[in-house]
Coordinates of N, CA and C in Angstrom, one line a residue:
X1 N 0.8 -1.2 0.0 CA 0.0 0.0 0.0 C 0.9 1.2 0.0
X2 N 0.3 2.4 -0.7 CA 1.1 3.3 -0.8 C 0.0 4.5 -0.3
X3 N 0.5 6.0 0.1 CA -0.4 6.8 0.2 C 0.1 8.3 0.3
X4 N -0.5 8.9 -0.4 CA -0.4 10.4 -0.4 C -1.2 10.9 0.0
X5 N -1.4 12.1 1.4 CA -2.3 13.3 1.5 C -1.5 14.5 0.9
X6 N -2.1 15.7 1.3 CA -2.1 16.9 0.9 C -3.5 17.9 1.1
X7 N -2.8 19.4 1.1 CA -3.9 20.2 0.9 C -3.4 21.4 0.3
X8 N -4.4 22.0 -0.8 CA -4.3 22.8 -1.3 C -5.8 23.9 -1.6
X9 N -5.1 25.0 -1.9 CA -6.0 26.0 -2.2 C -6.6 25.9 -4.0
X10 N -7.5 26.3 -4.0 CA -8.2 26.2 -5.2 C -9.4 26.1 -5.5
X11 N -10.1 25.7 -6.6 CA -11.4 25.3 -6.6 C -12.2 23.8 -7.0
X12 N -12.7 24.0 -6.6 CA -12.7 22.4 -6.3 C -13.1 21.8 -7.4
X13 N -14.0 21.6 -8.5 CA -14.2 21.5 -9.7 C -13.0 21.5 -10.7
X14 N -11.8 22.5 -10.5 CA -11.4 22.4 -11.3 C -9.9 21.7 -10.9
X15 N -10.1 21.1 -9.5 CA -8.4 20.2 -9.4 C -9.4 19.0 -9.3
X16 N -10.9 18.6 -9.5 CA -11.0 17.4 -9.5 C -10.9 17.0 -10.9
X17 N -11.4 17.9 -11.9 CA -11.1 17.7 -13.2 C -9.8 17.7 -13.7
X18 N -8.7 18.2 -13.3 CA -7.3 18.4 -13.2 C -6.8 17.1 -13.0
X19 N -7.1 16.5 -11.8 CA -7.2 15.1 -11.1 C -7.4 14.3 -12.5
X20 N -8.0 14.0 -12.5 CA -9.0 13.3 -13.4 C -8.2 12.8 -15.0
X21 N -7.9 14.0 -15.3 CA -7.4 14.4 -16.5 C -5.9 13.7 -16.7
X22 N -4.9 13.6 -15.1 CA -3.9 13.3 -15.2 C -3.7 12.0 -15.1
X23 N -5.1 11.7 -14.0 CA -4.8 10.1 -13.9 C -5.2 9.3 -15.4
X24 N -6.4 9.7 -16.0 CA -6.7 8.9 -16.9 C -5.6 9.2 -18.2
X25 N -5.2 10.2 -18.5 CA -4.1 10.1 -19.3 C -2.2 9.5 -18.9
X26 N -2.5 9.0 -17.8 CA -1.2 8.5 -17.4 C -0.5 7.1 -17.8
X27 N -1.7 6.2 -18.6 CA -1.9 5.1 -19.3 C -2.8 4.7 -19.8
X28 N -2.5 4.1 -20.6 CA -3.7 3.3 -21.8 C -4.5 2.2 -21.0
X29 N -4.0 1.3 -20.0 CA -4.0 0.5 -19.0 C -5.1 1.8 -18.3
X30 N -5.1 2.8 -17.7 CA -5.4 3.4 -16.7 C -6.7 3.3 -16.9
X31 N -7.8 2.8 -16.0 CA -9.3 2.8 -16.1 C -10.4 3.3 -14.8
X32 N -10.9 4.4 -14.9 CA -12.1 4.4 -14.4 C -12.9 3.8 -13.3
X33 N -13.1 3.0 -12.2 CA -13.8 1.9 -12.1 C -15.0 2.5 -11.9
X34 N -15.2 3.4 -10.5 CA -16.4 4.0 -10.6 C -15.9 5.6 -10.0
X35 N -17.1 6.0 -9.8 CA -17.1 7.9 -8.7 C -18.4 7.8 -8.2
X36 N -18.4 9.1 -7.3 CA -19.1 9.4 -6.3 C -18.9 10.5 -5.5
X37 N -19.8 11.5 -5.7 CA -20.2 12.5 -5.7 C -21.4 13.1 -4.6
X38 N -20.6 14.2 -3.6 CA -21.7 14.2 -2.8 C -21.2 15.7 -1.9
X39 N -22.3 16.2 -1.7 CA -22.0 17.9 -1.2 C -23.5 17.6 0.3
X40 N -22.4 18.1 1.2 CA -22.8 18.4 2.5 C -22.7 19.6 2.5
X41 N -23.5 20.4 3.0 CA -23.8 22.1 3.3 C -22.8 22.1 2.3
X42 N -22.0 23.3 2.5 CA -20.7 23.8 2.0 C -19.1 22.2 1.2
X43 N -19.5 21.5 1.8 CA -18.4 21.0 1.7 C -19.0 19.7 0.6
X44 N -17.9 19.7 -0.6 CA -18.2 18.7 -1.4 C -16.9 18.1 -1.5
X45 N -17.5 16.9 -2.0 CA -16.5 15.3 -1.7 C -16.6 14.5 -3.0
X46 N -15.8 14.2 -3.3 CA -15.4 13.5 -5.0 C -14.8 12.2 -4.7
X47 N -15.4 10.8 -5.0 CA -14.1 9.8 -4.7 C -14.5 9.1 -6.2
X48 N -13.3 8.5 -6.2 CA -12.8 7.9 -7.6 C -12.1 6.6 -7.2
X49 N -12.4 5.2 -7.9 CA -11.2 4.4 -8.0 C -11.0 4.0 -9.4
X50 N -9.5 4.0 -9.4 CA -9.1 3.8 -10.6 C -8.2 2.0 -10.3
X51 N -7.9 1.5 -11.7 CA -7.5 0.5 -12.0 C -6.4 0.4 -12.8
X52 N -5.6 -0.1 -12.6 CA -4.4 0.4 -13.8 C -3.5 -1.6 -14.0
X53 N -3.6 -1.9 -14.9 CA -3.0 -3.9 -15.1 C -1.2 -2.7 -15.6
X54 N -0.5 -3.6 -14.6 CA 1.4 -3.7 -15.0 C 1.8 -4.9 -15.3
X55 N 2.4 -4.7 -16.4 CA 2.9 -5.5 -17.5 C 4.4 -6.5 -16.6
X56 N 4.8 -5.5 -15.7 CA 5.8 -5.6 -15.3 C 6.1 -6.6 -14.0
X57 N 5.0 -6.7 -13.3 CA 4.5 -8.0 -12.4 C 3.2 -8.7 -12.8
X58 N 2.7 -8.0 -13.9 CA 1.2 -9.0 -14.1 C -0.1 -8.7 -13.5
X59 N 0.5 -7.8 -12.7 CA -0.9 -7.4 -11.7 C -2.1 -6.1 -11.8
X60 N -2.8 -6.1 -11.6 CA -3.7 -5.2 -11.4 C -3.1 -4.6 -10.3
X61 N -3.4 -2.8 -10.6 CA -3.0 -2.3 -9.0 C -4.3 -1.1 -8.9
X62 N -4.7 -0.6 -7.7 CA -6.1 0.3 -7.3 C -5.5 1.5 -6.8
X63 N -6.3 2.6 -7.9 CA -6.0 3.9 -6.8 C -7.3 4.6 -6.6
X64 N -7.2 4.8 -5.1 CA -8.3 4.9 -4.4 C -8.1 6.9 -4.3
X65 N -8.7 7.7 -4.9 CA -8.9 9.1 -4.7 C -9.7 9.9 -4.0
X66 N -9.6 10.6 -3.0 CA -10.9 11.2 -1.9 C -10.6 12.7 -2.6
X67 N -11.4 13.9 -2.7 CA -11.5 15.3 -2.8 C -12.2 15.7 -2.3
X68 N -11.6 16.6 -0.7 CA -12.5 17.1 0.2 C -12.4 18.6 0.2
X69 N -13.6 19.5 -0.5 CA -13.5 20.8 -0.3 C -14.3 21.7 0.0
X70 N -13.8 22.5 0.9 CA -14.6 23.8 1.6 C -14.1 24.8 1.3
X71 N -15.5 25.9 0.9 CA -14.7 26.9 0.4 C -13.1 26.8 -0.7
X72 N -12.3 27.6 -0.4 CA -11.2 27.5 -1.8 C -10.1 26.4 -0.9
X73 N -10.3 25.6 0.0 CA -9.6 24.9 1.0 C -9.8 23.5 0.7
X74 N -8.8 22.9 -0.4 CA -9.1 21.4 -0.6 C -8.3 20.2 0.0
X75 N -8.9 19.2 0.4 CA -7.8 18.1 1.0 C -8.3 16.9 0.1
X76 N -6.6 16.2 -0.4 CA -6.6 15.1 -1.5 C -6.3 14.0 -0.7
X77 N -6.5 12.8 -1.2 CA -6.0 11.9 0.0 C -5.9 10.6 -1.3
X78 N -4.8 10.2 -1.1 CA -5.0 9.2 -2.8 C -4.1 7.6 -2.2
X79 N -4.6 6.8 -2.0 CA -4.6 5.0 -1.8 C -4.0 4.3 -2.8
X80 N -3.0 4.0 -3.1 CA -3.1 2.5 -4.2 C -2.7 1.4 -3.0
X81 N -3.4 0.3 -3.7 CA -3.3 -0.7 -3.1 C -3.3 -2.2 -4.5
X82 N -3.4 -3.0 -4.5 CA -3.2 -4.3 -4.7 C -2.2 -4.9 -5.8
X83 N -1.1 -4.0 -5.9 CA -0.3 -4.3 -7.1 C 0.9 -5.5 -6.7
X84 N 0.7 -6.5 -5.1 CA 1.8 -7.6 -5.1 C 1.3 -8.5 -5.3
X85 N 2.5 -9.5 -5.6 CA 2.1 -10.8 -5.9 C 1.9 -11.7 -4.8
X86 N 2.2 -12.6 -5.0 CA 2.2 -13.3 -3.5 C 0.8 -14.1 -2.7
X87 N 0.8 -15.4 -1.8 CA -0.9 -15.5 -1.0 C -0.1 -15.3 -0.1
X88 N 1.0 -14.7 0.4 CA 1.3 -14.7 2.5 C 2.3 -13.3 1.7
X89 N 3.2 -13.3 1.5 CA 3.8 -12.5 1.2 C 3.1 -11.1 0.2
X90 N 3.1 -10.3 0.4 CA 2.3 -9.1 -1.0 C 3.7 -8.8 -1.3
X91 N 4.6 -8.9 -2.2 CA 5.8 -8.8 -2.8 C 5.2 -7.8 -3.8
X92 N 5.8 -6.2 -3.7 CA 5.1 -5.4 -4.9 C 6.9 -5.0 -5.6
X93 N 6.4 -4.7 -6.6 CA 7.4 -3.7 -7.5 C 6.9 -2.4 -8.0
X94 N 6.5 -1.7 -6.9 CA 5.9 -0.3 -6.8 C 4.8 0.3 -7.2
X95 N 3.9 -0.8 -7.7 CA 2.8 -0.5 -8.7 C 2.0 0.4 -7.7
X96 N 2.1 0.3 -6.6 CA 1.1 1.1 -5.8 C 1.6 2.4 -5.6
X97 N 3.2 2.6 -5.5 CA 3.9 3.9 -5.2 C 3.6 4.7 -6.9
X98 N 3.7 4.1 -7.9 CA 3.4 4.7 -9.2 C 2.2 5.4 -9.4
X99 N 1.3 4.7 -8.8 CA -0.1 5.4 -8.7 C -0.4 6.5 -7.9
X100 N 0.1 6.3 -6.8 CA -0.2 7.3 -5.9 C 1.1 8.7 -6.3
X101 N 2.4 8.4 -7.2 CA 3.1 9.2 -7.8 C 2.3 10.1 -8.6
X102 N 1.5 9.7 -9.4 CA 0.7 10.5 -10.8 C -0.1 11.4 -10.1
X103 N -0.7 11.4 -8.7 CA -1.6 12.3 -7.8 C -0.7 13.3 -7.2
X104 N 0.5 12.8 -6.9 CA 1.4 13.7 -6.5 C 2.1 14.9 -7.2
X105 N 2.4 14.3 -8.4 CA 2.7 15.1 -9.2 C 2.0 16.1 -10.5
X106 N 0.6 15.8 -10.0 CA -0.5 16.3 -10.3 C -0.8 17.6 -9.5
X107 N -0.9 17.5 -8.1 CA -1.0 18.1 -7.2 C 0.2 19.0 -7.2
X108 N 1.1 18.5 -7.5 CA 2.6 19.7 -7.8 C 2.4 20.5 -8.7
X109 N 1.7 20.0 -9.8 CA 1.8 20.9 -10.8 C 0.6 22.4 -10.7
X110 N -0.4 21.6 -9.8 CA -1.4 23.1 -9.7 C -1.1 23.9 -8.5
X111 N 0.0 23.7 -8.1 CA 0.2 24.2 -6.4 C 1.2 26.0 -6.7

């Protein structure tokens, strides 16, 4: 498992579509699974999981994306999980740090 928070200033519409834009263009592999969409008073919340297969262990790996914003005050919080091999050991070759890299560096770029 790998994981990135952060917070940034901005609007929230437009770093979830920013979001969005970076992960799904990050590979041909990279897919969609579902979202979910949901506004309390003021505060709206975006989650996404994506799916990405590596060529390079075989595996499917999961990035799990939260977008929590109030007012111009957003918090990201991004999960990959299931890219080891293994049934007792999870032996990964970073498929989960890769994923959660593409949010990071996503997030760097609008900051």
């Amino acid at each position: 498992m790998a994981k990135y928070e952060g917070e940034i200033i901005g609007k929230f519409e437009e770093v979830v579509n920013h979001l969005q834009n970076d992960i799904g263009n990050s590979g041909i592999s990279m897919k969609l699974v579902d979202e979910s969409n949901h506004t309390i008073g003021d505060t709206k919340i975006a989650v996404r999981v994506y799916d990405k297969y590596f060529m390079r262990n075989g595996n499917r790996a999961s990035l799990s994306l939260t977008v929590v914003g109030y007012d111009s005050s957003i918090f990201i919080s991004a999960i990959g999980a299931g890219g080891g091999q293994g049934v007792f050991l999870n032996f990964s070759l970073g498929a989960e740090d890769d994923l959660v890299a593409i949010v990071q560096k996503s997030i760097e770029q609008m900051e």
